């Protein structure tokens, strides 16, 4: 059964989600996981790509878009096809993607922005109704 983790950040800045996604991705990648970062649109994906290059000066997380590197360890995707990925889904969209159940773990990143919090509540409700094990992590600092 897919484990769903909600990371609740102490910030209202939607960009804090991307910064945290970079940190989470680096940690998971170093532990040997394959990560699919599901973006809501092309602009968000471009911003996440830029942040993965610069978020931490001394580290490098190899990554690429799903269209050109579908088998990569860290893939930034759009749409409804995560390719062969099924390990860790970092969902940065406001809705639960239709392919979510194929992943071993799902990370939902939440900030105090009203639209994002409301979407997270709906996602939480959906996952709970489907019987997924849920865990929330309330971070005290970024």
PDB file of N, CA and C in Angstrom, residues 1-4 86-88 100-106:
ATOM      1  N   UNK A   1       0.846  -1.185   0.000  1.00  0.00           N
ATOM      2  CA  UNK A   1       0.000   0.000   0.000  1.00  0.00           C
ATOM      3  C   UNK A   1       0.888   1.244   0.000  1.00  0.00           C
ATOM      4  N   UNK A   2       0.517   2.204  -0.785  1.00  0.00           N
ATOM      5  CA  UNK A   2       1.245   3.460  -0.902  1.00  0.00           C
ATOM      6  C   UNK A   2       1.193   4.244   0.406  1.00  0.00           C
ATOM      7  N   UNK A   3       2.361   4.705   0.879  1.00  0.00           N
ATOM      8  CA  UNK A   3       2.461   5.557   2.063  1.00  0.00           C
ATOM      9  C   UNK A   3       2.437   7.014   1.594  1.00  0.00           C
ATOM     10  N   UNK A   4       1.578   7.833   2.210  1.00  0.00           N
ATOM     11  CA  UNK A   4       1.468   9.250   1.831  1.00  0.00           C
ATOM     12  C   UNK A   4       1.934  10.112   2.994  1.00  0.00           C
ATOM     13  N   UNK A  86       7.929   4.422 -10.131  1.00  0.00           N
ATOM     14  CA  UNK A  86       6.959   3.925  -9.159  1.00  0.00           C
ATOM     15  C   UNK A  86       7.504   3.930  -7.732  1.00  0.00           C
ATOM     16  N   UNK A  87       8.627   4.587  -7.498  1.00  0.00           N
ATOM     17  CA  UNK A  87       9.243   4.611  -6.173  1.00  0.00           C
ATOM     18  C   UNK A  87       8.694   5.780  -5.343  1.00  0.00           C
ATOM     19  N   UNK A  88       9.177   7.013  -5.587  1.00  0.00           N
ATOM     20  CA  UNK A  88       8.739   8.188  -4.830  1.00  0.00           C
ATOM     21  C   UNK A  88       8.143   9.226  -5.766  1.00  0.00           C
ATOM     22  N   UNK A 100      -1.129   8.054  -9.065  1.00  0.00           N
ATOM     23  CA  UNK A 100      -0.515   8.089  -7.731  1.00  0.00           C
ATOM     24  C   UNK A 100      -0.414   6.717  -7.079  1.00  0.00           C
ATOM     25  N   UNK A 101      -1.403   5.872  -7.267  1.00  0.00           N
ATOM     26  CA  UNK A 101      -1.442   4.577  -6.574  1.00  0.00           C
ATOM     27  C   UNK A 101      -0.315   3.630  -6.972  1.00  0.00           C
ATOM     28  N   UNK A 102       0.347   3.870  -8.078  1.00  0.00           N
ATOM     29  CA  UNK A 102       1.421   2.971  -8.502  1.00  0.00           C
ATOM     30  C   UNK A 102       2.723   3.203  -7.737  1.00  0.00           C
ATOM     31  N   UNK A 103       2.808   4.321  -6.980  1.00  0.00           N
ATOM     32  CA  UNK A 103       4.037   4.663  -6.264  1.00  0.00           C
ATOM     33  C   UNK A 103       4.072   4.050  -4.872  1.00  0.00           C
ATOM     34  N   UNK A 104       5.266   3.732  -4.414  1.00  0.00           N
ATOM     35  CA  UNK A 104       5.463   3.200  -3.070  1.00  0.00           C
ATOM     36  C   UNK A 104       5.238   4.290  -2.029  1.00  0.00           C
ATOM     37  N   UNK A 105       5.722   5.492  -2.342  1.00  0.00           N
ATOM     38  CA  UNK A 105       5.562   6.632  -1.432  1.00  0.00           C
ATOM     39  C   UNK A 105       5.155   7.866  -2.224  1.00  0.00           C
ATOM     40  N   UNK A 106       4.375   8.706  -1.536  1.00  0.00           N
ATOM     41  CA  UNK A 106       3.965   9.989  -2.108  1.00  0.00           C
ATOM     42  C   UNK A 106       4.276  11.071  -1.087  1.00  0.00           C
TER      43      UNK A 106
END
